């Protein structure tokens, strides 16, 4: 209390900055390519849990300028496959405590999450997910329009629309958070533990000798290293190409937009797989809205009119009264999409070269759990139990983790 | 999209059909190579040759597109694929 008063009156703030840029060292124990949430979280857990601190995170743009800065921040664990549910539920557990762990307010808000069903098939999938979720101890159930009206009175539940709402999968722990703060929090704490974070440092080549990685080339010079992890989202295939292997990934843009800010009216997060939309209201009052991925692969973050038209057509059916709300900003990220809507994590054909990719439209919610899993995988050389099902090898063993039912729309 | 059959049409009328590539012979291919063919992608950043489908007229054709700029360089009927000037990427 006294501390608060003193700070408040003096106008001073605790320092919230990363160390100033400095030259690259000639070598590191671990080099992490990609300074998004996943790379930074991994660096933090490597240092904190395993005491591995001679680590460099190399980011070609500014800190967390990729999909970490572009997502719609939905966190949930009501997935379809047991492997997915266990994995994402551990992430929800870590997220709940993350503001404390990092001493950095990530503005985690448990709003509740409704996945609307407009068809019998969608109702069936919702029931299936609820059963799997409950079996694994996740708070998730099927609700009908009377209950939906109580949870979200603003939603248009009229039957006189093109796609009437028949029910929904209700997931009370579903949350939103401040995405930038998650990256900044991990970055700051990792840096305090000795991790070096180098922005504007692009990896342009991978040095491999006898099947083992020994260094990376960058626009600021070459570095030797013991181990490397790539966590570069939409650029995953390009990096893997430099390391000499290919991935089950297509890079496809995912777009989103926000409206101007209005008074709070929408508490839960609303998703509809059939209508390909999701929406929540941010703490600032903006409606944060997204849809499905673009219809074809592209390495670009351009925005389109088609996206907005498709999105608003359905948005207006669910919330007719937002017709005069203006769109404030529109943007896109490059999503690294896998055919089974699950990530690619762990070992690669190159010794000591690890991968964290295939996060597509669903990876923000996995930031803490991917960090802990990849840190253990790198430190021990063996895949962490929770990420073992997501190995690259699964595609060669025909052992995909089919999250399609749960992941047809952004998440 | 300049459709070889219908001329320039709105991109929303077309469906993306994947990169052009030769399928291995299912009778002789081993499991690993078949998985590679089914799931693994080049995901090239640059000019690629792709299958596209004009939905209203149910017409498949080939487009050469730059996946970094979204520029469509060339489109032609699939029957031209066998010709000497165009060979497979995969
Ligand atoms: C519009 C949109 C909405 C989304 N909504 C959600 C959601 O609601 N919930 C959810 O869970 N997920 C969502 N996602 C997905 C989520 O944003 C991503 O999966 C997640 O942020 C990936 O984090 P990352 O750290 O792996 O990648 P990124 O944050 O993209 O970081 C990768 C970094 O690597 C850098 N890089 C690339 N190449 C190189 C190189 N050669 N050298 C050095 N650095 C390099 C890039 O500059 C980038 O900063 C959404 C994505 C988008 C685009």
Coordinates of C-alpha atoms and ligand atoms in Angstrom, one line a residue:
Chain A
X1 CA 0.0 0.0 0.0
X2 CA 2.8 2.4 1.0
X3 CA 4.8 1.4 -2.0
X4 CA 1.8 2.0 -4.2
X5 CA 1.3 5.5 -2.8
X6 CA 5.0 6.3 -3.1
X7 CA 5.1 5.2 -6.7
X8 CA 1.8 6.9 -7.5
X9 CA 2.9 10.2 -6.0
X10 CA 6.4 10.2 -7.5
X11 CA 5.2 9.2 -10.9
X12 CA 8.0 6.7 -11.1
X13 CA 7.4 3.2 -12.5
X14 CA 9.4 0.0 -12.0
X15 CA 11.6 -0.5 -15.0
X16 CA 9.8 -2.2 -17.9
X17 CA 12.5 -2.5 -20.5
X18 CA 14.7 -5.0 -22.1
X19 CA 18.5 -4.5 -21.9
X20 CA 19.9 -2.3 -24.7
X21 CA 20.9 -4.0 -28.0
X22 CA 24.4 -5.4 -27.9
X23 CA 26.7 -7.4 -30.2
X24 CA 26.1 -11.1 -30.8
X25 CA 28.4 -13.5 -29.0
X26 CA 30.4 -15.9 -31.1
X27 CA 28.5 -18.9 -29.5
X28 CA 25.5 -19.9 -27.4
X29 CA 24.3 -23.1 -25.9
X30 CA 20.9 -22.7 -27.4
X31 CA 19.8 -20.4 -30.3
X32 CA 16.0 -19.8 -30.6
X33 CA 14.9 -18.6 -34.0
X34 CA 11.8 -16.4 -33.7
X35 CA 11.0 -13.9 -31.0
X36 CA 7.3 -14.5 -30.8
X37 CA 5.4 -15.8 -27.7
X38 CA 6.6 -19.4 -28.3
X39 CA 10.3 -18.6 -28.7
X40 CA 10.3 -16.3 -25.7
X41 CA 8.4 -18.7 -23.5
X42 CA 10.8 -21.5 -24.3
X43 CA 13.7 -19.2 -23.5
X44 CA 12.2 -18.3 -20.2
X45 CA 11.5 -21.9 -19.1
X46 CA 15.0 -23.0 -20.3
X47 CA 16.5 -20.5 -18.0
X48 CA 14.1 -20.8 -15.1
X49 CA 13.5 -24.6 -15.0
X50 CA 16.7 -25.9 -16.4
X51 CA 19.2 -23.2 -15.6
X52 CA 20.3 -23.0 -19.2
X53 CA 20.9 -19.3 -19.7
X54 CA 23.5 -19.0 -22.5
X55 CA 20.6 -18.6 -24.8
X56 CA 19.9 -16.2 -27.7
X57 CA 16.5 -15.4 -29.1
X58 CA 16.9 -14.1 -32.6
X59 CA 14.0 -12.1 -34.0
X60 CA 14.1 -10.6 -37.5
X61 CA 11.6 -7.8 -36.8
X62 CA 10.7 -6.1 -33.5
X63 CA 9.8 -8.2 -30.5
X64 CA 6.7 -10.4 -31.0
X65 CA 5.8 -8.7 -34.3
X66 CA 4.4 -11.9 -35.9
X67 CA 1.2 -13.8 -35.1
X68 CA 1.7 -13.1 -31.4
X69 CA 0.8 -9.5 -32.0
X70 CA -2.0 -10.4 -34.4
X71 CA -4.2 -13.0 -32.8
X72 CA -7.6 -12.6 -31.2
X73 CA -6.3 -14.0 -27.9
X74 CA -8.8 -16.8 -27.2
X75 CA -7.6 -19.3 -24.6
X76 CA -9.5 -22.5 -24.0
X77 CA -9.1 -26.3 -23.6
X78 CA -12.4 -27.8 -24.9
X79 CA -10.7 -29.6 -27.8
X80 CA -11.8 -32.8 -29.4
X81 CA -9.0 -35.3 -29.0
X82 CA -7.7 -36.5 -25.6
X83 CA -4.2 -35.5 -26.6
X84 CA -5.3 -32.0 -27.5
X85 CA -7.5 -31.6 -24.4
X86 CA -4.7 -32.6 -22.0
X87 CA -2.2 -30.4 -23.8
X88 CA -4.3 -27.2 -23.9
X89 CA -5.7 -27.8 -20.4
X90 CA -2.2 -27.6 -19.0
X91 CA -1.8 -24.3 -20.9
X92 CA -5.0 -22.9 -19.4
X93 CA -3.6 -23.9 -15.9
X94 CA -0.4 -22.1 -16.6
X95 CA -2.2 -19.1 -18.1
X96 CA -4.3 -18.6 -14.9
X97 CA -1.2 -18.1 -12.9
X98 CA 0.9 -16.3 -15.5
X99 CA 0.5 -12.7 -14.3
X100 CA 1.8 -13.8 -10.9
X101 CA 4.6 -16.0 -12.3
X102 CA 5.9 -13.2 -14.6
X103 CA 4.9 -10.4 -12.2
X104 CA 3.4 -8.8 -15.4
X105 CA -0.3 -8.2 -15.9
X106 CA -1.4 -10.1 -18.9
X107 CA -5.0 -9.1 -18.3
X108 CA -6.3 -12.6 -18.2
X109 CA -10.1 -12.5 -18.3
X110 CA -12.2 -15.6 -17.9
X111 CA -15.2 -14.7 -19.9
X112 CA -16.7 -18.1 -20.7
X113 CA -16.7 -19.4 -24.3
X114 CA -19.8 -20.4 -26.4
X115 CA -19.3 -22.5 -29.6
X116 CA -22.6 -22.1 -31.3
X117 CA -24.2 -25.0 -33.2
X118 CA -26.6 -24.3 -36.1
X119 CA -27.0 -27.8 -37.5
X120 CA -27.6 -31.4 -36.3
X121 CA -24.0 -32.3 -37.3
X122 CA -22.6 -29.4 -35.2
X123 CA -24.8 -30.4 -32.2
X124 CA -23.3 -33.9 -32.5
X125 CA -19.8 -32.6 -32.5
X126 CA -20.6 -30.4 -29.5
X127 CA -21.9 -33.4 -27.6
X128 CA -18.9 -35.4 -28.5
X129 CA -16.5 -32.7 -27.4
X130 CA -18.5 -32.2 -24.1
X131 CA -18.1 -35.9 -23.3
X132 CA -14.4 -36.0 -24.1
X133 CA -13.9 -32.8 -22.1
X134 CA -15.8 -33.9 -19.0
X135 CA -14.0 -37.3 -19.0
X136 CA -10.7 -35.4 -18.8
X137 CA -12.0 -33.0 -16.1
X138 CA -12.5 -30.0 -18.3
X139 CA -15.5 -27.7 -17.5
X140 CA -17.5 -28.1 -20.7
X141 CA -21.2 -28.9 -21.5
X142 CA -23.9 -28.7 -24.1
X143 CA -26.4 -25.9 -23.5
X144 CA -29.7 -25.1 -25.3
X145 CA -31.1 -21.7 -26.3
X146 CA -32.8 -21.0 -22.9
X147 CA -29.4 -21.3 -21.2
X148 CA -27.7 -19.4 -24.0
X149 CA -30.1 -16.5 -23.6
X150 CA -29.2 -16.3 -19.9
X151 CA -25.4 -16.4 -20.7
X152 CA -25.5 -14.0 -23.6
X153 CA -28.8 -12.0 -23.8
X154 CA -27.5 -9.9 -26.7
X155 CA -27.3 -12.8 -29.0
X156 CA -30.0 -13.1 -31.7
X157 CA -31.7 -16.4 -30.8
X158 CA -34.6 -15.9 -33.2
X159 CA -35.5 -18.9 -35.3
X160 CA -36.4 -16.6 -38.2
X161 CA -32.8 -16.4 -39.5
X162 CA -30.8 -18.2 -42.1
X163 CA -28.9 -20.3 -39.5
X164 CA -30.9 -20.5 -36.2
X165 CA -28.9 -21.4 -33.1
X166 CA -29.8 -24.9 -31.9
X167 CA -27.4 -25.1 -29.0
X168 CA -23.8 -24.5 -28.0
X169 CA -20.8 -26.0 -26.3
X170 CA -20.3 -23.9 -23.2
X171 CA -16.8 -23.7 -21.7
X172 CA -16.7 -21.4 -18.6
X173 CA -12.8 -21.3 -18.4
X174 CA -12.6 -19.8 -22.0
X175 CA -10.6 -16.6 -21.7
X176 CA -9.0 -13.7 -23.4
X177 CA -5.7 -12.1 -22.5
X178 CA -3.4 -9.3 -23.6
X179 CA -1.2 -11.0 -26.2
X180 CA 1.6 -8.4 -26.3
X181 CA 1.9 -8.6 -22.5
X182 CA 2.4 -12.3 -22.6
X183 CA 5.4 -11.9 -24.9
X184 CA 6.8 -8.9 -23.0
X185 CA 6.4 -10.7 -19.7
X186 CA 8.3 -13.7 -20.9
X187 CA 11.0 -11.6 -22.6
X188 CA 11.6 -9.5 -19.6
X189 CA 11.9 -12.3 -17.1
X190 CA 14.0 -14.4 -19.5
X191 CA 16.4 -11.4 -19.9
X192 CA 16.7 -11.0 -16.2
X193 CA 17.8 -14.7 -16.0
X194 CA 20.5 -14.0 -18.6
X195 CA 18.8 -14.8 -21.9
X196 CA 19.9 -12.5 -24.7
X197 CA 17.1 -11.2 -27.0
X198 CA 18.3 -9.8 -30.3
X199 CA 15.6 -8.1 -32.5
X200 CA 16.2 -7.1 -36.1
X201 CA 18.4 -10.2 -36.4
X202 CA 17.3 -12.5 -39.2
X203 CA 18.5 -16.1 -39.6
X204 CA 19.6 -16.6 -43.2
X205 CA 21.2 -20.0 -43.0
X206 CA 21.7 -23.1 -40.8
X207 CA 25.2 -24.7 -40.5
X208 CA 24.9 -28.5 -40.4
X209 CA 27.9 -30.9 -40.1
X210 CA 27.4 -34.7 -40.2
X211 CA 23.7 -34.4 -39.7
X212 CA 24.0 -32.2 -36.7
X213 CA 23.4 -28.4 -36.3
X214 CA 26.5 -26.5 -35.3
X215 CA 25.6 -22.9 -36.0
X216 CA 23.4 -20.3 -37.7
X217 CA 24.0 -17.5 -40.2
X218 CA 22.4 -14.2 -39.6
X219 CA 22.3 -10.7 -41.2
X220 CA 24.6 -9.7 -38.2
X221 CA 27.1 -12.5 -38.6
X222 CA 27.5 -16.2 -37.9
X223 CA 27.1 -17.8 -34.5
X224 CA 28.1 -21.3 -33.3
X225 CA 25.7 -23.1 -31.1
X226 CA 24.9 -26.4 -29.4
X227 CA 21.2 -26.6 -30.1
X228 CA 18.7 -24.7 -32.2
X229 CA 14.9 -24.3 -32.0
X230 CA 12.9 -22.7 -34.7
X231 CA 9.6 -21.1 -33.7
X232 CA 8.7 -18.9 -36.7
X233 CA 5.0 -19.7 -37.4
X234 CA 4.2 -18.8 -41.0
X235 CA 7.9 -19.0 -42.0
X236 CA 8.3 -22.5 -40.7
X237 CA 8.7 -24.2 -44.1
X238 CA 11.3 -21.6 -45.2
X239 CA 13.4 -22.2 -42.1
X240 CA 13.1 -25.9 -42.3
X241 CA 14.2 -25.7 -46.0
X242 CA 17.4 -23.9 -44.8
X243 CA 17.9 -26.9 -42.4
X244 CA 17.2 -29.4 -45.2
X245 CA 13.8 -30.9 -44.4
X246 CA 10.2 -30.3 -45.3
X247 CA 7.0 -30.0 -43.2
X248 CA 3.3 -30.9 -43.4
X249 CA 2.5 -27.2 -43.4
X250 CA 0.9 -24.6 -45.7
X251 CA 1.2 -20.9 -45.0
X252 CA -2.2 -19.3 -45.2
X253 CA -3.2 -15.9 -44.1
X254 CA -5.7 -15.4 -41.3
X255 CA -7.4 -12.1 -41.0
X256 CA -9.0 -10.2 -38.1
X257 CA -10.4 -6.8 -37.3
X258 CA -11.7 -4.6 -34.5
X259 CA -14.6 -2.2 -34.3
X260 CA -14.5 1.2 -32.6
X261 CA -14.9 0.9 -28.8
X262 CA -18.3 0.9 -27.2
X263 CA -19.6 0.3 -23.7
X264 CA -19.2 -3.2 -22.5
X265 CA -22.2 -5.4 -23.6
X266 CA -20.7 -8.7 -24.6
X267 CA -19.3 -10.8 -21.8
X268 CA -18.7 -14.3 -23.2
X269 CA -16.6 -15.2 -26.2
X270 CA -18.8 -16.2 -29.1
X271 CA -17.7 -18.7 -31.8
X272 CA -19.5 -20.3 -34.6
X273 CA -17.8 -23.0 -36.6
X274 CA -20.6 -23.2 -39.2
X275 CA -20.6 -19.4 -39.7
X276 CA -16.8 -19.1 -39.5
X277 CA -16.8 -16.3 -37.0
X278 CA -15.6 -15.5 -33.6
X279 CA -16.0 -12.4 -31.5
X280 CA -15.2 -11.0 -28.1
X281 CA -15.3 -7.6 -26.6
X282 CA -11.9 -6.4 -25.4
X283 CA -11.3 -4.6 -22.1
X284 CA -11.1 -1.4 -24.1
X285 CA -14.6 -2.0 -25.5
X286 CA -13.7 -2.9 -29.1
X287 CA -15.3 -5.9 -30.7
X288 CA -12.4 -8.2 -31.7
X289 CA -13.6 -10.3 -34.7
X290 CA -12.1 -13.0 -36.8
X291 CA -13.1 -15.6 -39.4
X292 CA -11.7 -18.6 -41.2
X293 CA -8.4 -18.6 -43.0
X294 CA -8.0 -17.2 -46.5
X295 CA -9.0 -19.6 -49.3
X296 CA -5.5 -20.3 -50.5
X297 CA -1.8 -20.2 -49.4
X298 CA 0.1 -16.9 -49.4
X299 CA 3.1 -15.4 -47.7
X300 CA 1.6 -12.1 -47.1
X301 CA -0.2 -10.1 -44.4
X302 CA -2.4 -8.1 -46.7
X303 CA -6.1 -7.5 -45.9
X304 CA -9.0 -8.1 -48.2
X305 CA -12.6 -6.8 -48.6
X306 CA -13.9 -10.4 -49.1
X307 CA -12.9 -11.2 -45.5
X308 CA -14.9 -8.3 -44.1
X309 CA -17.9 -9.0 -46.3
X310 CA -18.0 -12.7 -45.3
X311 CA -17.5 -11.9 -41.6
X312 CA -20.0 -9.1 -41.3
X313 CA -22.8 -11.0 -43.2
X314 CA -22.8 -13.5 -40.3
X315 CA -21.9 -11.1 -37.6
X316 CA -25.1 -9.1 -38.4
X317 CA -27.2 -12.1 -38.1
X318 CA -25.9 -12.8 -34.6
X319 CA -25.9 -9.2 -33.5
X320 CA -28.2 -7.2 -35.7
X321 CA -27.8 -4.0 -33.6
X322 CA -24.1 -3.6 -34.5
X323 CA -25.0 -2.6 -38.0
X324 CA -23.8 0.9 -37.6
X325 CA -20.6 0.1 -35.7
X326 CA -17.5 1.1 -37.6
X327 CA -14.4 -1.1 -38.3
X328 CA -11.4 0.6 -36.8
X329 CA -8.5 -1.7 -37.9
X330 CA -8.0 -4.7 -40.1
X331 CA -4.9 -6.9 -40.3
X332 CA -3.6 -10.4 -41.1
X333 CA -1.0 -12.9 -39.9
X334 CA 0.6 -15.9 -41.7
X335 CA -0.8 -19.0 -40.2
X336 CA 1.2 -22.3 -40.4
X337 CA -1.6 -24.7 -41.1
X338 CA -1.2 -28.5 -40.7
X339 CA -3.6 -31.1 -42.2
X340 CA -4.7 -32.4 -38.8
X341 CA -5.0 -29.0 -37.1
X342 CA -2.4 -29.9 -34.5
X343 CA 1.1 -28.6 -34.0
X344 CA 4.5 -30.0 -35.0
X345 CA 6.7 -30.1 -31.9
X346 CA 10.0 -31.8 -30.9
X347 CA 12.8 -33.5 -32.8
X348 CA 13.6 -33.1 -36.5
X349 CA 15.7 -35.1 -38.9
X350 CA 18.7 -32.8 -38.0
X351 CA 20.3 -33.7 -34.7
X352 CA 20.1 -31.0 -32.0
X353 CA 17.7 -29.0 -34.2
X354 CA 14.2 -28.7 -32.6
X355 CA 10.9 -27.5 -34.0
X356 CA 7.9 -25.7 -32.7
X357 CA 5.5 -25.1 -35.6
X358 CA 2.1 -25.8 -37.1
X359 CA 0.4 -23.4 -34.7
X360 CA -1.9 -22.2 -37.4
X361 CA -4.9 -20.4 -36.0
X362 CA -4.7 -21.9 -32.6
X363 CA -1.3 -21.3 -31.1
X364 CA -1.6 -18.3 -28.8
X365 CA -3.4 -20.4 -26.2
X366 CA -0.5 -22.8 -26.2
X367 CA 2.2 -20.3 -25.6
X368 CA 2.9 -21.3 -21.9
X369 CA 2.6 -25.1 -22.5
X370 CA 4.6 -25.1 -25.7
X371 CA 7.3 -23.1 -23.8
X372 CA 7.5 -25.7 -21.0
X373 CA 7.3 -28.6 -23.4
X374 CA 10.0 -27.3 -25.8
X375 CA 12.3 -26.3 -22.9
X376 CA 12.2 -29.8 -21.5
X377 CA 12.6 -31.4 -24.9
X378 CA 15.6 -29.2 -25.7
X379 CA 17.2 -29.7 -22.3
X380 CA 16.8 -33.5 -22.2
X381 CA 16.8 -34.3 -25.9
X382 CA 13.6 -36.3 -25.4
X383 CA 10.1 -35.1 -26.2
X384 CA 8.0 -33.9 -23.2
X385 CA 5.2 -36.3 -22.5
X386 CA 2.5 -33.7 -23.4
X387 CA 4.0 -32.9 -26.8
X388 CA 5.0 -36.4 -27.8
X389 CA 1.8 -37.0 -29.8
X390 CA 2.6 -33.9 -31.9
X391 CA 6.0 -35.1 -33.4
X392 CA 6.8 -34.6 -37.1
X393 CA 7.1 -38.4 -37.3
X394 CA 3.4 -38.8 -36.8
X395 CA 2.8 -38.0 -40.4
X396 CA 5.1 -40.8 -41.5
X397 CA 3.4 -43.3 -39.0
X398 CA -0.1 -42.3 -40.1
X399 CA -0.8 -41.2 -36.5
X400 CA -2.3 -37.8 -36.9
X401 CA -4.1 -36.0 -34.1
X402 CA -7.3 -35.0 -35.9
X403 CA -8.6 -31.8 -34.3
X404 CA -10.6 -30.8 -37.4
X405 CA -13.9 -31.0 -35.6
X406 CA -12.7 -28.7 -33.0
X407 CA -10.7 -26.3 -35.1
X408 CA -12.5 -25.4 -38.3
X409 CA -12.5 -21.8 -37.2
X410 CA -9.9 -19.8 -35.3
X411 CA -9.9 -20.7 -31.7
Chain B
X1 CA -8.2 -14.7 -61.9
X2 CA -7.8 -15.0 -65.7
X3 CA -9.6 -18.2 -66.3
X4 CA -8.6 -20.0 -69.5
X5 CA -12.3 -20.9 -70.1
X6 CA -14.2 -17.9 -68.8
X7 CA -11.8 -15.0 -69.0
X8 CA -11.1 -12.7 -65.9
X9 CA -13.5 -13.6 -63.0
X10 CA -13.7 -12.7 -59.3
X11 CA -11.3 -14.8 -57.2
X12 CA -14.1 -15.8 -55.0
X13 CA -15.5 -18.0 -57.8
X14 CA -12.4 -20.2 -57.7
X15 CA -11.3 -23.0 -55.4
X16 CA -7.6 -23.7 -54.8
X17 CA -6.6 -27.3 -55.6
X18 CA -3.0 -27.6 -54.5
X19 CA 0.4 -27.6 -56.1
X20 CA 0.9 -29.6 -59.3
X21 CA 2.9 -32.8 -58.7
X22 CA 3.1 -36.3 -59.9
X23 CA 1.5 -39.0 -57.7
X24 CA 3.7 -42.0 -56.9
X25 CA 2.5 -45.4 -58.0
X26 CA 0.4 -46.7 -55.1
X27 CA 1.2 -50.3 -55.9
X28 CA 5.0 -50.0 -55.7
X29 CA 5.5 -47.0 -53.3
X30 CA 6.6 -47.6 -49.7
X31 CA 4.6 -46.2 -46.7
X32 CA 7.0 -43.4 -46.0
X33 CA 7.1 -42.1 -49.5
X34 CA 3.3 -42.3 -49.7
X35 CA 3.0 -40.3 -46.5
X36 CA 5.4 -37.8 -47.9
X37 CA 3.2 -37.4 -51.0
X38 CA 0.0 -37.2 -49.0
X39 CA 1.0 -34.8 -46.2
X40 CA 4.3 -33.1 -46.7
X41 CA 4.3 -29.7 -48.6
X42 CA 6.9 -27.7 -50.3
X43 CA 5.1 -24.6 -49.2
X44 CA 7.3 -22.6 -51.5
X45 CA 7.6 -18.8 -51.1
X46 CA 7.8 -17.7 -54.8
X47 CA 6.4 -18.8 -58.1
X48 CA 4.5 -22.1 -58.0
X49 CA 2.3 -24.1 -60.4
X50 CA -1.1 -24.9 -59.0
X51 CA -4.5 -26.5 -59.7
X52 CA -7.4 -24.1 -59.6
X53 CA -11.1 -24.8 -60.1
X54 CA -13.7 -22.5 -61.4
X55 CA -16.7 -23.6 -59.4
X56 CA -19.7 -22.2 -61.4
X57 CA -18.5 -23.9 -64.6
X58 CA -16.8 -26.9 -62.9
X59 CA -13.6 -26.3 -64.8
X60 CA -10.1 -27.3 -63.6
X61 CA -7.0 -25.5 -64.9
X62 CA -3.5 -24.6 -64.1
X63 CA -2.2 -21.2 -62.7
X64 CA 1.3 -20.0 -62.1
X65 CA 1.2 -17.7 -59.1
X66 CA 3.8 -16.0 -56.9
X67 CA 3.0 -16.9 -53.3
X68 CA 4.9 -13.9 -52.0
X69 CA 3.1 -11.2 -54.0
X70 CA -0.2 -13.0 -54.8
X71 CA 0.5 -12.1 -58.5
X72 CA -1.0 -14.6 -61.0
X73 CA 1.6 -14.8 -63.8
X74 CA 0.0 -17.3 -66.2
X75 CA -3.0 -19.6 -66.5
X76 CA -3.6 -22.4 -69.0
X77 CA -5.7 -25.6 -69.5
X78 CA -4.4 -28.7 -67.7
X79 CA -4.0 -30.4 -71.1
X80 CA -0.9 -28.2 -71.6
X81 CA 0.8 -29.8 -68.6
X82 CA 2.4 -32.6 -70.6
X83 CA 4.1 -30.2 -73.0
X84 CA 7.8 -29.6 -72.8
X85 CA 7.7 -26.0 -71.5
X86 CA 6.0 -27.0 -68.3
X87 CA 7.4 -29.7 -66.0
X88 CA 6.3 -30.7 -62.5
X89 CA 7.4 -29.0 -59.2
X90 CA 7.0 -31.8 -56.8
Ligands
LIG1 C1 -5.6 -13.1 -37.0 C2 -5.2 -14.3 -36.1 C3 -6.0 -14.6 -35.0 C4 -5.6 -15.7 -34.2 N1 -6.4 -16.0 -33.1 C5 -6.0 -16.9 -32.2 C6 -6.7 -17.1 -31.0 O1 -7.8 -16.5 -30.8 N2 -6.3 -18.1 -30.1 C7 -5.1 -18.8 -30.4 O2 -4.8 -19.6 -29.5 N3 -4.4 -18.5 -31.5 C8 -4.8 -17.6 -32.4 N4 -4.0 -17.4 -33.5 C9 -2.7 -18.1 -33.7 C10 -1.6 -17.5 -32.9 O3 -1.5 -16.2 -33.1 C11 -0.2 -18.2 -33.3 O4 -0.4 -19.6 -33.4 C12 0.8 -17.9 -32.3 O5 0.9 -16.5 -31.9 C13 2.2 -18.3 -32.8 O6 3.2 -17.8 -31.9 P1 4.7 -18.0 -32.4 O7 5.5 -17.4 -31.3 O8 4.9 -19.4 -32.7 O9 4.8 -17.2 -33.8 P2 5.0 -15.6 -34.1 O10 4.4 -14.8 -33.0 O11 4.5 -15.4 -35.5 O12 6.6 -15.5 -34.0 C14 7.4 -15.9 -35.0 C15 8.5 -14.9 -35.1 O13 9.5 -15.4 -36.0 C16 10.1 -14.4 -36.7 N5 10.9 -14.9 -37.8 C17 10.4 -15.5 -38.9 N6 11.5 -15.8 -39.7 C18 12.6 -15.5 -39.1 C19 14.0 -15.6 -39.4 N7 14.4 -16.1 -40.5 N8 14.9 -15.2 -38.4 C20 14.5 -14.6 -37.3 N9 13.2 -14.5 -36.9 C21 12.2 -14.9 -37.8 C22 8.9 -13.5 -37.1 O14 9.3 -12.2 -37.3 C23 8.0 -13.7 -35.8 O15 8.1 -12.6 -35.0 C24 -4.4 -16.3 -34.4 C25 -3.5 -16.0 -35.5 C26 -3.9 -14.9 -36.3 C27 -3.0 -14.5 -37.5

